[in-house]
Amino acid sequence: MNTAQRVGIVGVTVVAALVAGKLWAQSPTPPAPELTTAERAPAPEPLPQPRGSSAAELPTSSWSGGSSVGILGSTPDGTAFTMNGNAEYFVNPHVSIGPLAQVAFTGDMVQVGLSGQGKYYIDLPGTNNRGKVSLQSGVGFIHSSFRDGDTSWLVPLGVGYDYTLDSGAILTATSLVNFTDLHTGGGSGADVMPGFAFGVRF
């Protein structure tokens, strides 16, 4: 094989290599295989949300109970120490119904009042729903043991303030006016008995 033939063979080989490389570069890249569900990276879990304005809201159809202590004025035996207990069933986050028990003591008297109460709660702006004003009214009966003793109807009307702590406990302050018609003898009795009490509700 002479030199000219060798040069021709080398030239043909170089041209063939260039053409093959160009065709390879122009060929479409095959798509990457789709990952299966198991191979995909799991989605990040959502970050826990901070306690928002609903933190102090009690869910609908839930019960809450509380107790309080204070004073009750204008009873048949004057001003009395009082202990109150109540239970509330929340029809919705702003409306509750339930029983209220009021027990008042003096040196010569024990007085017990039982009533069914309805309450309406109003959120106070700027408190993140922790502070609420409540309005309540109810109807029931009351008995006083002072002197001759008497039992009468009872209509408690009141306004209160509730504040929810981080623990979930609720501090309460309630002003309650009890309307009744007690006649316990000897000119004693009661028709309007205002009271004030501090307590806690869970």
PDB file of C-alpha atoms in Angstrom:
ATOM      1  CA  MET A   1       0.000   0.000   0.000  1.00  0.00           C
ATOM      2  CA  ASN A   2       1.491   3.251  -1.115  1.00  0.00           C
ATOM      3  CA  THR A   3       1.438   6.560   0.756  1.00  0.00           C
ATOM      4  CA  ALA A   4      -1.474   8.009  -1.212  1.00  0.00           C
ATOM      5  CA  GLN A   5      -3.712   5.050  -0.331  1.00  0.00           C
ATOM      6  CA  ARG A   6      -2.818   5.376   3.345  1.00  0.00           C
ATOM      7  CA  VAL A   7      -3.654   9.083   3.346  1.00  0.00           C
ATOM      8  CA  GLY A   8      -6.990   8.329   1.673  1.00  0.00           C
ATOM      9  CA  ILE A   9      -7.923   5.697   4.219  1.00  0.00           C
ATOM     10  CA  VAL A  10      -7.057   8.022   7.119  1.00  0.00           C
ATOM     11  CA  GLY A  11      -9.089  10.833   5.583  1.00  0.00           C
ATOM     12  CA  VAL A  12     -12.162   8.636   5.095  1.00  0.00           C
ATOM     13  CA  THR A  13     -11.880   7.414   8.707  1.00  0.00           C
ATOM     14  CA  VAL A  14     -11.685  10.972  10.063  1.00  0.00           C
ATOM     15  CA  VAL A  15     -14.708  12.092   8.000  1.00  0.00           C
ATOM     16  CA  ALA A  16     -16.728   9.071   9.149  1.00  0.00           C
ATOM     17  CA  ALA A  17     -15.885   9.812  12.794  1.00  0.00           C
ATOM     18  CA  LEU A  18     -16.941  13.453  12.447  1.00  0.00           C
ATOM     19  CA  VAL A  19     -20.261  12.495  10.832  1.00  0.00           C
ATOM     20  CA  ALA A  20     -21.002   9.897  13.525  1.00  0.00           C
ATOM     21  CA  GLY A  21     -20.239  12.384  16.311  1.00  0.00           C
ATOM     22  CA  LYS A  22     -22.534  14.992  14.785  1.00  0.00           C
ATOM     23  CA  LEU A  23     -25.389  12.506  14.440  1.00  0.00           C
ATOM     24  CA  TRP A  24     -24.908  11.385  18.080  1.00  0.00           C
ATOM     25  CA  ALA A  25     -25.045  14.980  19.325  1.00  0.00           C
ATOM     26  CA  GLN A  26     -28.287  15.623  17.422  1.00  0.00           C
ATOM     27  CA  SER A  27     -30.059  12.510  18.704  1.00  0.00           C
ATOM     28  CA  PRO A  28     -32.791  13.321  21.373  1.00  0.00           C
ATOM     29  CA  THR A  29     -31.940  12.582  24.989  1.00  0.00           C
ATOM     30  CA  PRO A  30     -34.232   9.853  26.319  1.00  0.00           C
ATOM     31  CA  PRO A  31     -36.519  11.096  29.135  1.00  0.00           C
ATOM     32  CA  ALA A  32     -35.561  10.211  32.668  1.00  0.00           C
ATOM     33  CA  PRO A  33     -37.680   7.415  34.114  1.00  0.00           C
ATOM     34  CA  GLU A  34     -40.521   8.673  36.318  1.00  0.00           C
ATOM     35  CA  LEU A  35     -39.965   8.014  39.983  1.00  0.00           C
ATOM     36  CA  THR A  36     -42.431   5.762  41.718  1.00  0.00           C
ATOM     37  CA  THR A  37     -44.377   6.943  44.748  1.00  0.00           C
ATOM     38  CA  ALA A  38     -42.042   5.028  47.028  1.00  0.00           C
ATOM     39  CA  GLU A  39     -38.950   6.626  45.430  1.00  0.00           C
ATOM     40  CA  ARG A  40     -40.191  10.197  45.691  1.00  0.00           C
ATOM     41  CA  ALA A  41     -38.954  12.255  48.609  1.00  0.00           C
ATOM     42  CA  PRO A  42     -41.709  12.627  51.244  1.00  0.00           C
ATOM     43  CA  ALA A  43     -43.365  16.031  51.462  1.00  0.00           C
ATOM     44  CA  PRO A  44     -42.235  18.027  54.498  1.00  0.00           C
ATOM     45  CA  GLU A  45     -44.626  17.944  57.410  1.00  0.00           C
ATOM     46  CA  PRO A  46     -46.445  21.228  58.052  1.00  0.00           C
ATOM     47  CA  LEU A  47     -45.025  23.316  60.843  1.00  0.00           C
ATOM     48  CA  PRO A  48     -47.185  23.482  63.988  1.00  0.00           C
ATOM     49  CA  GLN A  49     -49.406  26.514  63.942  1.00  0.00           C
ATOM     50  CA  PRO A  50     -49.231  28.959  66.862  1.00  0.00           C
ATOM     51  CA  ARG A  51     -52.245  29.248  69.077  1.00  0.00           C
ATOM     52  CA  GLY A  52     -54.482  31.648  67.316  1.00  0.00           C
ATOM     53  CA  SER A  53     -57.573  33.569  68.220  1.00  0.00           C
ATOM     54  CA  SER A  54     -59.517  30.366  68.738  1.00  0.00           C
ATOM     55  CA  ALA A  55     -57.264  29.176  71.566  1.00  0.00           C
ATOM     56  CA  ALA A  56     -59.718  30.294  74.181  1.00  0.00           C
ATOM     57  CA  GLU A  57     -62.784  29.079  72.389  1.00  0.00           C
ATOM     58  CA  LEU A  58     -64.588  26.089  73.818  1.00  0.00           C
ATOM     59  CA  PRO A  59     -65.876  23.719  71.147  1.00  0.00           C
ATOM     60  CA  THR A  60     -69.576  23.391  70.483  1.00  0.00           C
ATOM     61  CA  SER A  61     -71.375  20.682  72.487  1.00  0.00           C
ATOM     62  CA  SER A  62     -68.859  20.784  75.344  1.00  0.00           C
ATOM     63  CA  TRP A  63     -69.300  21.158  79.098  1.00  0.00           C
ATOM     64  CA  SER A  64     -67.511  23.572  81.416  1.00  0.00           C
ATOM     65  CA  GLY A  65     -67.786  23.942  85.174  1.00  0.00           C
ATOM     66  CA  GLY A  66     -66.627  26.417  87.765  1.00  0.00           C
ATOM     67  CA  SER A  67     -66.916  27.785  91.274  1.00  0.00           C
ATOM     68  CA  SER A  68     -66.550  31.174  92.929  1.00  0.00           C
ATOM     69  CA  VAL A  69     -66.643  32.918  96.296  1.00  0.00           C
ATOM     70  CA  GLY A  70     -67.798  36.412  97.211  1.00  0.00           C
ATOM     71  CA  ILE A  71     -70.411  38.429  99.052  1.00  0.00           C
ATOM     72  CA  LEU A  72     -74.169  38.826  98.690  1.00  0.00           C
ATOM     73  CA  GLY A  73     -75.882  41.920 100.022  1.00  0.00           C
ATOM     74  CA  SER A  74     -79.417  42.715 101.220  1.00  0.00           C
ATOM     75  CA  THR A  75     -80.281  39.162 102.258  1.00  0.00           C
ATOM     76  CA  PRO A  76     -82.900  38.722 105.017  1.00  0.00           C
ATOM     77  CA  ASP A  77     -79.952  38.785 107.467  1.00  0.00           C
ATOM     78  CA  GLY A  78     -77.875  41.480 105.788  1.00  0.00           C
ATOM     79  CA  THR A  79     -74.623  40.917 103.913  1.00  0.00           C
ATOM     80  CA  ALA A  80     -73.621  37.270 103.579  1.00  0.00           C
ATOM     81  CA  PHE A  81     -70.618  35.257 102.455  1.00  0.00           C
ATOM     82  CA  THR A  82     -71.497  33.301  99.329  1.00  0.00           C
ATOM     83  CA  MET A  83     -70.190  30.254  97.491  1.00  0.00           C
ATOM     84  CA  ASN A  84     -71.387  29.621  93.948  1.00  0.00           C
ATOM     85  CA  GLY A  85     -71.049  26.681  91.580  1.00  0.00           C
ATOM     86  CA  ASN A  86     -72.149  26.340  87.989  1.00  0.00           C
ATOM     87  CA  ALA A  87     -72.016  24.082  84.950  1.00  0.00           C
ATOM     88  CA  GLU A  88     -72.334  25.266  81.362  1.00  0.00           C
ATOM     89  CA  TYR A  89     -73.188  23.434  78.151  1.00  0.00           C
ATOM     90  CA  PHE A  90     -71.940  25.367  75.121  1.00  0.00           C
ATOM     91  CA  VAL A  91     -74.494  25.401  72.326  1.00  0.00           C
ATOM     92  CA  ASN A  92     -71.907  27.341  70.301  1.00  0.00           C
ATOM     93  CA  PRO A  93     -68.678  29.161  71.287  1.00  0.00           C
ATOM     94  CA  HIS A  94     -70.666  32.206  72.436  1.00  0.00           C
ATOM     95  CA  VAL A  95     -73.824  30.741  74.012  1.00  0.00           C
ATOM     96  CA  SER A  96     -74.146  28.397  76.988  1.00  0.00           C
ATOM     97  CA  ILE A  97     -76.912  27.072  79.208  1.00  0.00           C
ATOM     98  CA  GLY A  98     -76.716  25.308  82.552  1.00  0.00           C
ATOM     99  CA  PRO A  99     -77.462  25.265  86.288  1.00  0.00           C
ATOM    100  CA  LEU A 100     -76.248  27.769  88.884  1.00  0.00           C
ATOM    101  CA  ALA A 101     -76.186  27.104  92.641  1.00  0.00           C
ATOM    102  CA  GLN A 102     -75.756  29.931  95.158  1.00  0.00           C
ATOM    103  CA  VAL A 103     -75.215  29.234  98.855  1.00  0.00           C
ATOM    104  CA  ALA A 104     -75.043  32.212 101.246  1.00  0.00           C
ATOM    105  CA  PHE A 105     -74.106  32.140 104.945  1.00  0.00           C
ATOM    106  CA  THR A 106     -74.386  34.475 107.901  1.00  0.00           C
ATOM    107  CA  GLY A 107     -74.229  33.707 111.602  1.00  0.00           C
ATOM    108  CA  ASP A 108     -77.987  33.044 111.720  1.00  0.00           C
ATOM    109  CA  MET A 109     -78.899  32.113 108.163  1.00  0.00           C
ATOM    110  CA  VAL A 110     -78.266  29.622 105.402  1.00  0.00           C
ATOM    111  CA  GLN A 111     -79.715  30.557 102.032  1.00  0.00           C
ATOM    112  CA  VAL A 112     -79.737  28.337  98.944  1.00  0.00           C
ATOM    113  CA  GLY A 113     -80.683  29.382  95.427  1.00  0.00           C
ATOM    114  CA  LEU A 114     -80.912  27.146  92.349  1.00  0.00           C
ATOM    115  CA  SER A 115     -81.557  28.406  88.840  1.00  0.00           C
ATOM    116  CA  GLY A 116     -81.126  27.585  85.186  1.00  0.00           C
ATOM    117  CA  GLN A 117     -78.984  30.179  83.433  1.00  0.00           C
ATOM    118  CA  GLY A 118     -78.379  31.263  79.874  1.00  0.00           C
ATOM    119  CA  LYS A 119     -75.118  33.061  79.050  1.00  0.00           C
ATOM    120  CA  TYR A 120     -73.881  35.037  76.076  1.00  0.00           C
ATOM    121  CA  TYR A 121     -70.135  35.656  75.663  1.00  0.00           C
ATOM    122  CA  ILE A 122     -68.662  38.656  73.835  1.00  0.00           C
ATOM    123  CA  ASP A 123     -65.012  38.595  72.718  1.00  0.00           C
ATOM    124  CA  LEU A 124     -62.980  41.634  73.749  1.00  0.00           C
ATOM    125  CA  PRO A 125     -60.790  43.097  70.958  1.00  0.00           C
ATOM    126  CA  GLY A 126     -57.048  42.984  71.495  1.00  0.00           C
ATOM    127  CA  THR A 127     -57.091  40.006  73.886  1.00  0.00           C
ATOM    128  CA  ASN A 128     -56.624  37.201  71.318  1.00  0.00           C
ATOM    129  CA  ASN A 129     -59.996  35.849  72.436  1.00  0.00           C
ATOM    130  CA  ARG A 130     -58.700  35.366  75.983  1.00  0.00           C
ATOM    131  CA  GLY A 131     -60.815  38.126  77.485  1.00  0.00           C
ATOM    132  CA  LYS A 132     -64.592  37.870  77.290  1.00  0.00           C
ATOM    133  CA  VAL A 133     -67.547  39.726  78.739  1.00  0.00           C
ATOM    134  CA  SER A 134     -70.553  37.571  79.622  1.00  0.00           C
ATOM    135  CA  LEU A 135     -74.201  38.481  80.048  1.00  0.00           C
ATOM    136  CA  GLN A 136     -76.500  36.065  81.854  1.00  0.00           C
ATOM    137  CA  SER A 137     -80.028  35.638  83.094  1.00  0.00           C
ATOM    138  CA  GLY A 138     -82.026  32.796  84.563  1.00  0.00           C
ATOM    139  CA  VAL A 139     -84.964  31.628  86.616  1.00  0.00           C
ATOM    140  CA  GLY A 140     -85.289  29.310  89.599  1.00  0.00           C
ATOM    141  CA  PHE A 141     -86.124  29.253  93.293  1.00  0.00           C
ATOM    142  CA  ILE A 142     -84.491  30.257  96.576  1.00  0.00           C
ATOM    143  CA  HIS A 143     -84.892  29.263 100.232  1.00  0.00           C
ATOM    144  CA  SER A 144     -83.738  31.220 103.284  1.00  0.00           C
ATOM    145  CA  SER A 145     -83.622  29.739 106.780  1.00  0.00           C
ATOM    146  CA  PHE A 146     -83.591  33.113 108.549  1.00  0.00           C
ATOM    147  CA  ARG A 147     -86.209  33.393 111.352  1.00  0.00           C
ATOM    148  CA  ASP A 148     -89.424  31.790 110.079  1.00  0.00           C
ATOM    149  CA  GLY A 149     -87.801  30.840 106.785  1.00  0.00           C
ATOM    150  CA  ASP A 150     -89.304  31.239 103.325  1.00  0.00           C
ATOM    151  CA  THR A 151     -89.049  29.882  99.796  1.00  0.00           C
ATOM    152  CA  SER A 152     -89.625  32.046  96.748  1.00  0.00           C
ATOM    153  CA  TRP A 153     -88.944  32.398  93.043  1.00  0.00           C
ATOM    154  CA  LEU A 154     -85.531  33.635  91.919  1.00  0.00           C
ATOM    155  CA  VAL A 155     -84.409  35.605  88.846  1.00  0.00           C
ATOM    156  CA  PRO A 156     -80.619  36.137  88.708  1.00  0.00           C
ATOM    157  CA  LEU A 157     -79.284  38.701  86.214  1.00  0.00           C
ATOM    158  CA  GLY A 158     -75.584  39.337  85.827  1.00  0.00           C
ATOM    159  CA  VAL A 159     -72.537  40.487  83.924  1.00  0.00           C
ATOM    160  CA  GLY A 160     -69.073  38.985  84.163  1.00  0.00           C
ATOM    161  CA  TYR A 161     -65.541  39.001  82.865  1.00  0.00           C
ATOM    162  CA  ASP A 162     -63.578  35.861  81.947  1.00  0.00           C
ATOM    163  CA  TYR A 163     -59.862  35.596  81.167  1.00  0.00           C
ATOM    164  CA  THR A 164     -58.257  32.402  79.849  1.00  0.00           C
ATOM    165  CA  LEU A 165     -54.790  31.490  81.152  1.00  0.00           C
ATOM    166  CA  ASP A 166     -52.132  29.580  79.182  1.00  0.00           C
ATOM    167  CA  SER A 167     -52.999  26.481  81.207  1.00  0.00           C
ATOM    168  CA  GLY A 168     -56.589  26.609  79.927  1.00  0.00           C
ATOM    169  CA  ALA A 169     -58.094  27.578  83.274  1.00  0.00           C
ATOM    170  CA  ILE A 170     -60.413  30.591  83.134  1.00  0.00           C
ATOM    171  CA  LEU A 171     -60.462  33.262  85.821  1.00  0.00           C
ATOM    172  CA  THR A 172     -63.907  34.784  86.383  1.00  0.00           C
ATOM    173  CA  ALA A 173     -65.340  37.891  88.010  1.00  0.00           C
ATOM    174  CA  THR A 174     -69.129  38.085  88.188  1.00  0.00           C
ATOM    175  CA  SER A 175     -71.588  40.709  89.366  1.00  0.00           C
ATOM    176  CA  LEU A 176     -74.992  39.149  89.966  1.00  0.00           C
ATOM    177  CA  VAL A 177     -78.284  40.705  91.048  1.00  0.00           C
ATOM    178  CA  ASN A 178     -80.904  38.314  92.454  1.00  0.00           C
ATOM    179  CA  PHE A 179     -84.559  39.344  92.248  1.00  0.00           C
ATOM    180  CA  THR A 180     -86.904  37.478  94.600  1.00  0.00           C
ATOM    181  CA  ASP A 181     -89.762  37.895  97.083  1.00  0.00           C
ATOM    182  CA  LEU A 182     -88.606  36.416 100.389  1.00  0.00           C
ATOM    183  CA  HIS A 183     -90.590  37.054 103.595  1.00  0.00           C
ATOM    184  CA  THR A 184     -88.887  35.433 106.575  1.00  0.00           C
ATOM    185  CA  GLY A 185     -90.983  36.959 109.368  1.00  0.00           C
ATOM    186  CA  GLY A 186     -90.529  39.800 111.809  1.00  0.00           C
ATOM    187  CA  GLY A 187     -90.409  42.313 108.996  1.00  0.00           C
ATOM    188  CA  SER A 188     -87.377  40.666 107.432  1.00  0.00           C
ATOM    189  CA  GLY A 189     -87.108  39.521 103.864  1.00  0.00           C
ATOM    190  CA  ALA A 190     -85.468  40.347 100.560  1.00  0.00           C
ATOM    191  CA  ASP A 191     -86.454  41.415  97.073  1.00  0.00           C
ATOM    192  CA  VAL A 192     -83.180  42.552  95.442  1.00  0.00           C
ATOM    193  CA  MET A 193     -79.855  40.993  96.497  1.00  0.00           C
ATOM    194  CA  PRO A 194     -76.733  42.228  94.667  1.00  0.00           C
ATOM    195  CA  GLY A 195     -73.563  40.188  94.842  1.00  0.00           C
ATOM    196  CA  PHE A 196     -70.025  39.968  93.516  1.00  0.00           C
ATOM    197  CA  ALA A 197     -67.768  36.914  93.277  1.00  0.00           C
ATOM    198  CA  PHE A 198     -64.359  35.789  91.970  1.00  0.00           C
ATOM    199  CA  GLY A 199     -63.727  32.274  90.757  1.00  0.00           C
ATOM    200  CA  VAL A 200     -62.263  29.851  88.258  1.00  0.00           C
ATOM    201  CA  ARG A 201     -63.754  27.772  85.451  1.00  0.00           C
ATOM    202  CA  PHE A 202     -62.412  24.766  83.575  1.00  0.00           C
TER     203      PHE A 202
END
